[in-house]
mmCIF file with all atom_site columns, C-alpha atoms in Angstrom:
data_model
loop_
_atom_site.group_PDB
_atom_site.id
_atom_site.type_symbol
_atom_site.label_atom_id
_atom_site.label_alt_id
_atom_site.label_comp_id
_atom_site.label_asym_id
_atom_site.label_entity_id
_atom_site.label_seq_id
_atom_site.pdbx_PDB_ins_code
_atom_site.Cartn_x
_atom_site.Cartn_y
_atom_site.Cartn_z
_atom_site.occupancy
_atom_site.B_iso_or_equiv
_atom_site.pdbx_formal_charge
_atom_site.auth_seq_id
_atom_site.auth_comp_id
_atom_site.auth_asym_id
_atom_site.auth_atom_id
_atom_site.pdbx_PDB_model_num
ATOM 1   C CA . MET J 1 1   ? -24.288 -27.191 70.581  1.00 0.00 ? 1   MET J CA 1
ATOM 2   C CA . THR J 1 2   ? -21.916 -28.101 67.511  1.00 0.00 ? 2   THR J CA 1
ATOM 3   C CA . VAL J 1 3   ? -23.110 -26.743 64.649  1.00 0.00 ? 3   VAL J CA 1
ATOM 4   C CA . VAL J 1 4   ? -21.682 -28.588 61.346  1.00 0.00 ? 4   VAL J CA 1
ATOM 5   C CA . VAL J 1 5   ? -21.527 -26.702 57.982  1.00 0.00 ? 5   VAL J CA 1
ATOM 6   C CA . ASP J 1 6   ? -21.385 -28.342 54.797  1.00 0.00 ? 6   ASP J CA 1
ATOM 7   C CA . ARG J 1 7   ? -18.318 -27.228 52.897  1.00 0.00 ? 7   ARG J CA 1
ATOM 8   C CA . PRO J 1 8   ? -18.827 -26.991 49.292  1.00 0.00 ? 8   PRO J CA 1
ATOM 9   C CA . THR J 1 9   ? -16.537 -29.026 46.950  1.00 0.00 ? 9   THR J CA 1
ATOM 10  C CA . LEU J 1 10  ? -14.556 -26.744 44.696  1.00 0.00 ? 10  LEU J CA 1
ATOM 11  C CA . PRO J 1 11  ? -13.719 -27.810 41.140  1.00 0.00 ? 11  PRO J CA 1
ATOM 12  C CA . VAL J 1 12  ? -10.573 -28.505 40.153  1.00 0.00 ? 12  VAL J CA 1
ATOM 13  C CA . ILE J 1 13  ? -9.092  -26.068 37.815  1.00 0.00 ? 13  ILE J CA 1
ATOM 14  C CA . ASP J 1 14  ? -7.258  -27.544 34.981  1.00 0.00 ? 14  ASP J CA 1
ATOM 15  C CA . THR J 1 15  ? -4.091  -25.229 34.039  1.00 0.00 ? 15  THR J CA 1
ATOM 16  C CA . SER J 1 16  ? -2.540  -27.199 31.646  1.00 0.00 ? 16  SER J CA 1
ATOM 17  C CA . ALA J 1 17  ? -2.045  -25.860 28.119  1.00 0.00 ? 17  ALA J CA 1
ATOM 18  C CA . ARG J 1 18  ? -4.506  -27.560 26.045  1.00 0.00 ? 18  ARG J CA 1
ATOM 19  C CA . SER J 1 19  ? -6.111  -25.943 23.188  1.00 0.00 ? 19  SER J CA 1
ATOM 20  C CA . ALA J 1 20  ? -9.586  -24.542 23.054  1.00 0.00 ? 20  ALA J CA 1
ATOM 21  C CA . ALA J 1 21  ? -10.801 -27.502 20.792  1.00 0.00 ? 21  ALA J CA 1
ATOM 22  C CA . THR J 1 22  ? -9.872  -29.832 23.583  1.00 0.00 ? 22  THR J CA 1
ATOM 23  C CA . ARG J 1 23  ? -11.403 -28.033 26.089  1.00 0.00 ? 23  ARG J CA 1
ATOM 24  C CA . LEU J 1 24  ? -14.724 -27.825 23.886  1.00 0.00 ? 24  LEU J CA 1
ATOM 25  C CA . ALA J 1 25  ? -14.596 -31.597 23.377  1.00 0.00 ? 25  ALA J CA 1
ATOM 26  C CA . ALA J 1 26  ? -14.269 -32.100 26.852  1.00 0.00 ? 26  ALA J CA 1
ATOM 27  C CA . SER J 1 27  ? -17.113 -29.899 27.882  1.00 0.00 ? 27  SER J CA 1
ATOM 28  C CA . PRO J 1 28  ? -19.279 -29.608 24.655  1.00 0.00 ? 28  PRO J CA 1
ATOM 29  C CA . GLN J 1 29  ? -22.277 -27.314 26.839  1.00 0.00 ? 29  GLN J CA 1
ATOM 30  C CA . ARG J 1 30  ? -19.798 -24.914 28.063  1.00 0.00 ? 30  ARG J CA 1
ATOM 31  C CA . ARG J 1 31  ? -21.063 -22.212 26.097  1.00 0.00 ? 31  ARG J CA 1
ATOM 32  C CA . SER J 1 32  ? -24.842 -22.566 26.426  1.00 0.00 ? 32  SER J CA 1
ATOM 33  C CA . ASP J 1 33  ? -27.017 -19.562 26.642  1.00 0.00 ? 33  ASP J CA 1
ATOM 34  C CA . ALA J 1 34  ? -26.986 -20.261 30.506  1.00 0.00 ? 34  ALA J CA 1
ATOM 35  C CA . SER J 1 35  ? -23.236 -20.137 30.704  1.00 0.00 ? 35  SER J CA 1
ATOM 36  C CA . ARG J 1 36  ? -22.517 -16.992 28.411  1.00 0.00 ? 36  ARG J CA 1
ATOM 37  C CA . PRO J 1 37  ? -21.649 -13.898 30.156  1.00 0.00 ? 37  PRO J CA 1
ATOM 38  C CA . ARG J 1 38  ? -24.207 -10.926 30.187  1.00 0.00 ? 38  ARG J CA 1
ATOM 39  C CA . ARG J 1 39  ? -23.036 -8.464  28.061  1.00 0.00 ? 39  ARG J CA 1
ATOM 40  C CA . ASP J 1 40  ? -24.698 -4.858  28.911  1.00 0.00 ? 40  ASP J CA 1
ATOM 41  C CA . ASP J 1 41  ? -22.182 -3.116  26.722  1.00 0.00 ? 41  ASP J CA 1
ATOM 42  C CA . ARG J 1 42  ? -24.048 -3.535  23.171  1.00 0.00 ? 42  ARG J CA 1
ATOM 43  C CA . ASP J 1 43  ? -21.126 -1.775  21.496  1.00 0.00 ? 43  ASP J CA 1
ATOM 44  C CA . ARG J 1 44  ? -18.609 -4.398  22.630  1.00 0.00 ? 44  ARG J CA 1
ATOM 45  C CA . PRO J 1 45  ? -17.618 -7.012  20.294  1.00 0.00 ? 45  PRO J CA 1
ATOM 46  C CA . ALA J 1 46  ? -18.680 -10.393 21.389  1.00 0.00 ? 46  ALA J CA 1
ATOM 47  C CA . CYS J 1 47  ? -15.309 -11.843 20.565  1.00 0.00 ? 47  CYS J CA 1
ATOM 48  C CA . THR J 1 48  ? -13.948 -10.226 23.505  1.00 0.00 ? 48  THR J CA 1
ATOM 49  C CA . ASP J 1 49  ? -15.722 -12.223 25.858  1.00 0.00 ? 49  ASP J CA 1
ATOM 50  C CA . PHE J 1 50  ? -13.888 -15.423 24.551  1.00 0.00 ? 50  PHE J CA 1
ATOM 51  C CA . PRO J 1 51  ? -10.350 -14.676 23.876  1.00 0.00 ? 51  PRO J CA 1
ATOM 52  C CA . GLU J 1 52  ? -8.885  -18.058 24.335  1.00 0.00 ? 52  GLU J CA 1
ATOM 53  C CA . LEU J 1 53  ? -11.315 -19.307 21.335  1.00 0.00 ? 53  LEU J CA 1
ATOM 54  C CA . PHE J 1 54  ? -10.619 -16.586 18.879  1.00 0.00 ? 54  PHE J CA 1
ATOM 55  C CA . LEU J 1 55  ? -6.822  -16.282 19.630  1.00 0.00 ? 55  LEU J CA 1
ATOM 56  C CA . ASP J 1 56  ? -6.473  -20.196 19.260  1.00 0.00 ? 56  ASP J CA 1
ATOM 57  C CA . VAL J 1 57  ? -3.698  -20.716 17.025  1.00 0.00 ? 57  VAL J CA 1
ATOM 58  C CA . ALA J 1 58  ? -5.887  -23.769 15.612  1.00 0.00 ? 58  ALA J CA 1
ATOM 59  C CA . LEU J 1 59  ? -8.240  -21.343 14.503  1.00 0.00 ? 59  LEU J CA 1
ATOM 60  C CA . GLU J 1 60  ? -5.905  -19.146 12.425  1.00 0.00 ? 60  GLU J CA 1
ATOM 61  C CA . THR J 1 61  ? -5.530  -20.632 9.517   1.00 0.00 ? 61  THR J CA 1
ATOM 62  C CA . GLU J 1 62  ? -8.239  -22.746 7.774   1.00 0.00 ? 62  GLU J CA 1
ATOM 63  C CA . PRO J 1 63  ? -6.504  -26.552 7.027   1.00 0.00 ? 63  PRO J CA 1
ATOM 64  C CA . VAL J 1 64  ? -5.997  -27.731 3.829   1.00 0.00 ? 64  VAL J CA 1
ATOM 65  C CA . VAL J 1 65  ? -7.983  -30.617 2.018   1.00 0.00 ? 65  VAL J CA 1
ATOM 66  C CA . SER J 1 66  ? -4.986  -33.012 2.567   1.00 0.00 ? 66  SER J CA 1
ATOM 67  C CA . ALA J 1 67  ? -4.498  -31.848 6.373   1.00 0.00 ? 67  ALA J CA 1
ATOM 68  C CA . PRO J 1 68  ? -4.983  -34.922 8.825   1.00 0.00 ? 68  PRO J CA 1
ATOM 69  C CA . ALA J 1 69  ? -8.526  -35.619 9.711   1.00 0.00 ? 69  ALA J CA 1
ATOM 70  C CA . ARG J 1 70  ? -7.555  -34.836 13.503  1.00 0.00 ? 70  ARG J CA 1
ATOM 71  C CA . VAL J 1 71  ? -6.547  -31.078 12.426  1.00 0.00 ? 71  VAL J CA 1
ATOM 72  C CA . ARG J 1 72  ? -9.511  -30.776 10.273  1.00 0.00 ? 72  ARG J CA 1
ATOM 73  C CA . ARG J 1 73  ? -11.899 -31.989 12.940  1.00 0.00 ? 73  ARG J CA 1
ATOM 74  C CA . GLN J 1 74  ? -10.126 -29.643 15.692  1.00 0.00 ? 74  GLN J CA 1
ATOM 75  C CA . TYR J 1 75  ? -10.537 -26.578 13.117  1.00 0.00 ? 75  TYR J CA 1
ATOM 76  C CA . ALA J 1 76  ? -14.320 -27.213 12.491  1.00 0.00 ? 76  ALA J CA 1
ATOM 77  C CA . ALA J 1 77  ? -15.005 -27.622 16.189  1.00 0.00 ? 77  ALA J CA 1
ATOM 78  C CA . LEU J 1 78  ? -13.652 -24.259 16.747  1.00 0.00 ? 78  LEU J CA 1
ATOM 79  C CA . ALA J 1 79  ? -15.076 -22.767 13.648  1.00 0.00 ? 79  ALA J CA 1
ATOM 80  C CA . ALA J 1 80  ? -18.537 -23.756 14.503  1.00 0.00 ? 80  ALA J CA 1
ATOM 81  C CA . GLU J 1 81  ? -18.399 -22.373 18.111  1.00 0.00 ? 81  GLU J CA 1
ATOM 82  C CA . ALA J 1 82  ? -16.806 -19.296 16.840  1.00 0.00 ? 82  ALA J CA 1
ATOM 83  C CA . THR J 1 83  ? -19.375 -18.835 14.191  1.00 0.00 ? 83  THR J CA 1
ATOM 84  C CA . GLU J 1 84  ? -22.308 -19.159 16.670  1.00 0.00 ? 84  GLU J CA 1
ATOM 85  C CA . ILE J 1 85  ? -20.702 -16.335 18.852  1.00 0.00 ? 85  ILE J CA 1
ATOM 86  C CA . CYS J 1 86  ? -20.321 -14.305 15.884  1.00 0.00 ? 86  CYS J CA 1
ATOM 87  C CA . ALA J 1 87  ? -23.658 -14.403 14.571  1.00 0.00 ? 87  ALA J CA 1
ATOM 88  C CA . ALA J 1 88  ? -25.149 -13.448 17.907  1.00 0.00 ? 88  ALA J CA 1
ATOM 89  C CA . CYS J 1 89  ? -22.595 -10.344 18.108  1.00 0.00 ? 89  CYS J CA 1
ATOM 90  C CA . PRO J 1 90  ? -24.427 -6.813  17.621  1.00 0.00 ? 90  PRO J CA 1
ATOM 91  C CA . LEU J 1 91  ? -21.314 -5.718  15.557  1.00 0.00 ? 91  LEU J CA 1
ATOM 92  C CA . LEU J 1 92  ? -21.391 -8.403  13.060  1.00 0.00 ? 92  LEU J CA 1
ATOM 93  C CA . THR J 1 93  ? -22.366 -6.521  9.988   1.00 0.00 ? 93  THR J CA 1
ATOM 94  C CA . ALA J 1 94  ? -19.801 -3.489  10.881  1.00 0.00 ? 94  ALA J CA 1
ATOM 95  C CA . CYS J 1 95  ? -16.938 -6.205  11.481  1.00 0.00 ? 95  CYS J CA 1
ATOM 96  C CA . LEU J 1 96  ? -17.510 -8.073  8.340   1.00 0.00 ? 96  LEU J CA 1
ATOM 97  C CA . TYR J 1 97  ? -17.669 -4.787  6.404   1.00 0.00 ? 97  TYR J CA 1
ATOM 98  C CA . ARG J 1 98  ? -14.353 -3.841  7.558   1.00 0.00 ? 98  ARG J CA 1
ATOM 99  C CA . ALA J 1 99  ? -12.550 -7.121  7.189   1.00 0.00 ? 99  ALA J CA 1
ATOM 100 C CA . VAL J 1 100 ? -13.857 -7.322  3.767   1.00 0.00 ? 100 VAL J CA 1
ATOM 101 C CA . VAL J 1 101 ? -13.691 -3.761  2.531   1.00 0.00 ? 101 VAL J CA 1
ATOM 102 C CA . ASP J 1 102 ? -10.975 -1.824  4.609   1.00 0.00 ? 102 ASP J CA 1
ATOM 103 C CA . PHE J 1 103 ? -8.485  -4.231  5.788   1.00 0.00 ? 103 PHE J CA 1
ATOM 104 C CA . ASP J 1 104 ? -7.083  -7.819  4.693   1.00 0.00 ? 104 ASP J CA 1
ATOM 105 C CA . VAL J 1 105 ? -7.080  -8.902  7.796   1.00 0.00 ? 105 VAL J CA 1
ATOM 106 C CA . ALA J 1 106 ? -6.110  -12.389 8.939   1.00 0.00 ? 106 ALA J CA 1
ATOM 107 C CA . GLY J 1 107 ? -7.565  -15.241 10.905  1.00 0.00 ? 107 GLY J CA 1
ATOM 108 C CA . PHE J 1 108 ? -11.491 -16.286 11.726  1.00 0.00 ? 108 PHE J CA 1
ATOM 109 C CA . VAL J 1 109 ? -13.341 -12.606 11.551  1.00 0.00 ? 109 VAL J CA 1
ATOM 110 C CA . ALA J 1 110 ? -17.002 -11.955 11.483  1.00 0.00 ? 110 ALA J CA 1
ATOM 111 C CA . GLY J 1 111 ? -17.812 -15.573 11.109  1.00 0.00 ? 111 GLY J CA 1
ATOM 112 C CA . THR J 1 112 ? -15.546 -15.989 7.810   1.00 0.00 ? 112 THR J CA 1
ATOM 113 C CA . THR J 1 113 ? -11.927 -17.187 6.939   1.00 0.00 ? 113 THR J CA 1
ATOM 114 C CA . GLN J 1 114 ? -9.402  -15.293 5.381   1.00 0.00 ? 114 GLN J CA 1
ATOM 115 C CA . ARG J 1 115 ? -10.059 -17.349 2.204   1.00 0.00 ? 115 ARG J CA 1
ATOM 116 C CA . GLN J 1 116 ? -13.684 -16.811 2.257   1.00 0.00 ? 116 GLN J CA 1
ATOM 117 C CA . ARG J 1 117 ? -13.433 -12.708 2.725   1.00 0.00 ? 117 ARG J CA 1
ATOM 118 C CA . GLY J 1 118 ? -10.891 -13.153 -0.557  1.00 0.00 ? 118 GLY J CA 1
ATOM 119 C CA . GLU J 1 119 ? -13.788 -14.456 -2.729  1.00 0.00 ? 119 GLU J CA 1
ATOM 120 C CA . ILE J 1 120 ? -16.107 -11.953 -1.438  1.00 0.00 ? 120 ILE J CA 1
ATOM 121 C CA . ARG J 1 121 ? -13.965 -9.478  -2.395  1.00 0.00 ? 121 ARG J CA 1
ATOM 122 C CA . ALA J 1 122 ? -13.656 -11.182 -5.847  1.00 0.00 ? 122 ALA J CA 1
ATOM 123 C CA . ARG J 1 123 ? -17.361 -11.382 -6.299  1.00 0.00 ? 123 ARG J CA 1
ATOM 124 C CA . LEU J 1 124 ? -17.697 -7.791  -5.302  1.00 0.00 ? 124 LEU J CA 1
ATOM 125 C CA . GLY J 1 125 ? -14.901 -6.346  -7.280  1.00 0.00 ? 125 GLY J CA 1
ATOM 126 C CA . VAL J 1 126 ? -13.139 -4.926  -4.265  1.00 0.00 ? 126 VAL J CA 1
ATOM 127 C CA . VAL J 1 127 ? -9.469  -4.533  -4.175  1.00 0.00 ? 127 VAL J CA 1
ATOM 128 C CA . VAL J 1 128 ? -7.891  -4.061  -0.439  1.00 0.00 ? 128 VAL J CA 1
ATOM 129 C CA . GLU J 1 129 ? -4.663  -2.055  -0.248  1.00 0.00 ? 129 GLU J CA 1
ATOM 130 C CA . ALA J 1 130 ? -1.705  -3.512  1.891   1.00 0.00 ? 130 ALA J CA 1
ATOM 131 C CA . GLU J 1 131 ? -0.903  -1.921  4.874   1.00 0.00 ? 131 GLU J CA 1
ATOM 132 C CA . ASP J 1 132 ? 2.270   0.820   4.705   1.00 0.00 ? 132 ASP J CA 1
ATOM 133 C CA . PHE J 1 133 ? 3.550   -0.568  8.102   1.00 0.00 ? 133 PHE J CA 1
ATOM 134 C CA . ASP J 1 134 ? 6.434   1.740   7.092   1.00 0.00 ? 134 ASP J CA 1
ATOM 135 C CA . SER J 1 135 ? 4.336   4.601   7.446   1.00 0.00 ? 135 SER J CA 1
ATOM 136 C CA . LEU J 1 136 ? 2.317   3.461   10.238  1.00 0.00 ? 136 LEU J CA 1
ATOM 137 C CA . ALA J 1 137 ? 5.035   2.523   12.531  1.00 0.00 ? 137 ALA J CA 1
ATOM 138 C CA . GLY J 1 138 ? 8.242   4.462   10.864  1.00 0.00 ? 138 GLY J CA 1
ATOM 139 C CA . VAL J 1 139 ? 11.244  2.853   9.441   1.00 0.00 ? 139 VAL J CA 1
ATOM 140 C CA . VAL J 1 140 ? 14.280  3.971   11.362  1.00 0.00 ? 140 VAL J CA 1
ATOM 141 C CA . GLY J 1 141 ? 17.748  4.381   9.976   1.00 0.00 ? 141 GLY J CA 1
ATOM 142 C CA . GLY J 1 142 ? 20.261  5.338   12.553  1.00 0.00 ? 142 GLY J CA 1
ATOM 143 C CA . GLN J 1 143 ? 18.605  8.215   14.709  1.00 0.00 ? 143 GLN J CA 1
ATOM 144 C CA . ARG J 1 144 ? 16.073  9.626   12.253  1.00 0.00 ? 144 ARG J CA 1
ATOM 145 C CA . THR J 1 145 ? 13.204  8.213   10.558  1.00 0.00 ? 145 THR J CA 1
ATOM 146 C CA . VAL J 1 146 ? 13.625  7.544   6.735   1.00 0.00 ? 146 VAL J CA 1
ATOM 147 C CA . ASP J 1 147 ? 11.279  9.546   4.517   1.00 0.00 ? 147 ASP J CA 1
ATOM 148 C CA . HIS J 1 148 ? 9.430   7.827   1.782   1.00 0.00 ? 148 HIS J CA 1
ATOM 149 C CA . ASP J 1 149 ? 9.682   10.948  -0.333  1.00 0.00 ? 149 ASP J CA 1
ATOM 150 C CA . GLU J 1 150 ? 13.347  11.024  0.060   1.00 0.00 ? 150 GLU J CA 1
ATOM 151 C CA . VAL J 1 151 ? 13.818  7.730   -1.100  1.00 0.00 ? 151 VAL J CA 1
ATOM 152 C CA . VAL J 1 152 ? 11.842  8.038   -4.205  1.00 0.00 ? 152 VAL J CA 1
ATOM 153 C CA . ARG J 1 153 ? 13.981  11.548  -4.967  1.00 0.00 ? 153 ARG J CA 1
ATOM 154 C CA . LEU J 1 154 ? 17.343  10.115  -4.671  1.00 0.00 ? 154 LEU J CA 1
ATOM 155 C CA . ARG J 1 155 ? 16.161  7.251   -6.809  1.00 0.00 ? 155 ARG J CA 1
ATOM 156 C CA . ARG J 1 156 ? 15.118  9.301   -9.340  1.00 0.00 ? 156 ARG J CA 1
ATOM 157 C CA . ALA J 1 157 ? 18.303  11.670  -9.160  1.00 0.00 ? 157 ALA J CA 1
ATOM 158 C CA . HIS J 1 158 ? 20.332  8.656   -9.589  1.00 0.00 ? 158 HIS J CA 1
ATOM 159 C CA . PRO J 1 159 ? 18.764  5.980   -11.569 1.00 0.00 ? 159 PRO J CA 1
ATOM 160 C CA . ASP J 1 160 ? 22.108  4.144   -12.240 1.00 0.00 ? 160 ASP J CA 1
ATOM 161 C CA . GLU J 1 161 ? 23.095  4.216   -8.549  1.00 0.00 ? 161 GLU J CA 1
ATOM 162 C CA . SER J 1 162 ? 22.671  0.794   -6.767  1.00 0.00 ? 162 SER J CA 1
ATOM 163 C CA . LEU J 1 163 ? 19.921  0.306   -4.201  1.00 0.00 ? 163 LEU J CA 1
ATOM 164 C CA . GLU J 1 164 ? 22.938  -0.548  -1.843  1.00 0.00 ? 164 GLU J CA 1
ATOM 165 C CA . ARG J 1 165 ? 24.535  2.860   -2.200  1.00 0.00 ? 165 ARG J CA 1
ATOM 166 C CA . ILE J 1 166 ? 21.158  4.736   -1.521  1.00 0.00 ? 166 ILE J CA 1
ATOM 167 C CA . ALA J 1 167 ? 20.497  2.717   1.396   1.00 0.00 ? 167 ALA J CA 1
ATOM 168 C CA . ARG J 1 168 ? 23.927  4.218   2.679   1.00 0.00 ? 168 ARG J CA 1
ATOM 169 C CA . ARG J 1 169 ? 23.058  7.630   1.883   1.00 0.00 ? 169 ARG J CA 1
ATOM 170 C CA . LEU J 1 170 ? 20.095  7.564   4.072   1.00 0.00 ? 170 LEU J CA 1
ATOM 171 C CA . GLY J 1 171 ? 21.658  5.422   6.795   1.00 0.00 ? 171 GLY J CA 1
ATOM 172 C CA . CYS J 1 172 ? 19.036  2.645   6.364   1.00 0.00 ? 172 CYS J CA 1
ATOM 173 C CA . SER J 1 173 ? 18.789  -1.082  5.423   1.00 0.00 ? 173 SER J CA 1
ATOM 174 C CA . LEU J 1 174 ? 18.564  -2.168  1.426   1.00 0.00 ? 174 LEU J CA 1
ATOM 175 C CA . SER J 1 175 ? 15.026  -3.666  2.750   1.00 0.00 ? 175 SER J CA 1
ATOM 176 C CA . THR J 1 176 ? 13.817  -0.295  3.895   1.00 0.00 ? 176 THR J CA 1
ATOM 177 C CA . ILE J 1 177 ? 14.597  1.118   0.247   1.00 0.00 ? 177 ILE J CA 1
ATOM 178 C CA . LYS J 1 178 ? 12.902  -1.801  -1.517  1.00 0.00 ? 178 LYS J CA 1
ATOM 179 C CA . ARG J 1 179 ? 10.066  -1.499  0.813   1.00 0.00 ? 179 ARG J CA 1
ATOM 180 C CA . HIS J 1 180 ? 9.686   2.446   -0.217  1.00 0.00 ? 180 HIS J CA 1
ATOM 181 C CA . LEU J 1 181 ? 10.236  1.773   -3.983  1.00 0.00 ? 181 LEU J CA 1
ATOM 182 C CA . ARG J 1 182 ? 7.360   -1.227  -3.932  1.00 0.00 ? 182 ARG J CA 1
ATOM 183 C CA . ARG J 1 183 ? 5.163   1.222   -2.251  1.00 0.00 ? 183 ARG J CA 1
ATOM 184 C CA . GLU J 1 184 ? 5.884   4.050   -5.019  1.00 0.00 ? 184 GLU J CA 1
ATOM 185 C CA . ARG J 1 185 ? 5.152   1.610   -7.719  1.00 0.00 ? 185 ARG J CA 1
ATOM 186 C CA . ASN J 1 186 ? 2.003   0.800   -6.305  1.00 0.00 ? 186 ASN J CA 1
ATOM 187 C CA . GLU J 1 187 ? 0.516   4.067   -5.583  1.00 0.00 ? 187 GLU J CA 1
ATOM 188 C CA . ALA J 1 188 ? -0.787  4.884   -8.929  1.00 0.00 ? 188 ALA J CA 1
ATOM 189 C CA . PRO J 1 189 ? -3.026  1.703   -9.495  1.00 0.00 ? 189 PRO J CA 1
ATOM 190 C CA . ALA J 1 190 ? -4.027  2.131   -5.659  1.00 0.00 ? 190 ALA J CA 1
ATOM 191 C CA . ALA J 1 191 ? -4.914  5.684   -6.295  1.00 0.00 ? 191 ALA J CA 1
ATOM 192 C CA . ALA J 1 192 ? -7.003  4.370   -9.250  1.00 0.00 ? 192 ALA J CA 1
ATOM 193 C CA . ARG J 1 193 ? -8.901  2.050   -7.053  1.00 0.00 ? 193 ARG J CA 1
ATOM 194 C CA . ARG J 1 194 ? -9.355  4.515   -4.303  1.00 0.00 ? 194 ARG J CA 1
ATOM 195 C CA . GLY J 1 195 ? -11.881 6.545   -7.162  1.00 0.00 ? 195 GLY J CA 1
ATOM 196 C CA . THR J 1 196 ? -13.939 3.361   -7.370  1.00 0.00 ? 196 THR J CA 1
ATOM 197 C CA . THR J 1 197 ? -17.400 2.967   -5.422  1.00 0.00 ? 197 THR J CA 1
ATOM 198 C CA . ARG J 1 198 ? -17.476 1.074   -2.171  1.00 0.00 ? 198 ARG J CA 1
ATOM 199 C CA . PRO J 1 199 ? -20.179 -1.849  -1.865  1.00 0.00 ? 199 PRO J CA 1
ATOM 200 C CA . THR J 1 200 ? -22.778 -1.129  0.712   1.00 0.00 ? 200 THR J CA 1
ATOM 201 C CA . GLU J 1 201 ? -23.267 -3.037  3.816   1.00 0.00 ? 201 GLU J CA 1
ATOM 202 C CA . THR J 1 202 ? -25.674 -5.130  1.961   1.00 0.00 ? 202 THR J CA 1
ATOM 203 C CA . ALA J 1 203 ? -24.203 -6.118  -0.627  1.00 0.00 ? 203 ALA J CA 1
ATOM 204 C CA . VAL J 1 204 ? -21.539 -7.493  1.376   1.00 0.00 ? 204 VAL J CA 1
ATOM 205 C CA . ARG J 1 205 ? -23.423 -9.408  3.759   1.00 0.00 ? 205 ARG J CA 1
ATOM 206 C CA . ARG J 1 206 ? -25.594 -10.708 0.496   1.00 0.00 ? 206 ARG J CA 1
ATOM 207 C CA . ALA J 1 207 ? -22.148 -11.888 -0.951  1.00 0.00 ? 207 ALA J CA 1
ATOM 208 C CA . ALA J 1 208 ? -20.894 -13.368 2.226   1.00 0.00 ? 208 ALA J CA 1
ATOM 209 C CA . ALA J 1 209 ? -24.206 -15.683 2.707   1.00 0.00 ? 209 ALA J CA 1
ATOM 210 C CA . GLU J 1 210 ? -23.729 -16.624 -0.854  1.00 0.00 ? 210 GLU J CA 1
ATOM 211 C CA . ILE J 1 211 ? -19.925 -17.701 -0.362  1.00 0.00 ? 211 ILE J CA 1
ATOM 212 C CA . LEU J 1 212 ? -20.800 -19.026 2.926   1.00 0.00 ? 212 LEU J CA 1
ATOM 213 C CA . ALA J 1 213 ? -23.554 -21.352 1.554   1.00 0.00 ? 213 ALA J CA 1
ATOM 214 C CA . GLU J 1 214 ? -21.494 -22.481 -1.650  1.00 0.00 ? 214 GLU J CA 1
ATOM 215 C CA . ASN J 1 215 ? -18.884 -23.384 0.877   1.00 0.00 ? 215 ASN J CA 1
ATOM 216 C CA . SER J 1 216 ? -21.392 -25.668 3.236   1.00 0.00 ? 216 SER J CA 1
ATOM 217 C CA . GLY J 1 217 ? -22.687 -27.107 0.102   1.00 0.00 ? 217 GLY J CA 1
ATOM 218 C CA . SER J 1 218 ? -18.828 -27.976 -1.486  1.00 0.00 ? 218 SER J CA 1
ATOM 219 C CA . ARG J 1 219 ? -18.162 -29.585 2.335   1.00 0.00 ? 219 ARG J CA 1
ATOM 220 C CA . ARG J 1 220 ? -21.299 -31.612 2.314   1.00 0.00 ? 220 ARG J CA 1
ATOM 221 C CA . ALA J 1 221 ? -20.652 -32.921 -1.187  1.00 0.00 ? 221 ALA J CA 1
ATOM 222 C CA . ALA J 1 222 ? -17.082 -33.939 -0.108  1.00 0.00 ? 222 ALA J CA 1
ATOM 223 C CA . ALA J 1 223 ? -18.211 -35.977 2.744   1.00 0.00 ? 223 ALA J CA 1
#
């Protein structure tokens, strides 16, 4: 006896470099509740399950009003989907707080754009210090790390000496000297800001909700 087994038809996998927005338009139900992966680890950000969406270059920068309608529609589709995922994330509050109060990050984070986070900070009186990448990664001149205090000491000891000569003394680039001197100029006001009271998570969420509601109203009025 011959047994005939039906072979399942396998879907064709599209490997073209289409953007997440194009894939979303082609398959609008792809992130329904039924298709979302089950996340047993409640300490993991929801965005890590959708890297191709949150890392899409089209979502990185909010388009200006004068941008082509196609670009604005693409961004709106991506932002709407990212907002839905962020809203269901158990770490939303902590993520929003860090992105507003601790770090001036770029892109779409915690359901907000970089511009919206700037508006939230302005409403709460929050000032975020620029990251000191020289201190984090080290600025190397020749075979040694350029010390910030040494740059400042040399500049104070030789106020009439050109920055190019100081750079040659330390064996580093002129841009490195300028970065360290900018850091020195900014440290005093930064120290004063660190003494201010940090907003609560509740205050940040309330301000975010107000900003998002205002922005939504502005978009509807413009339409």
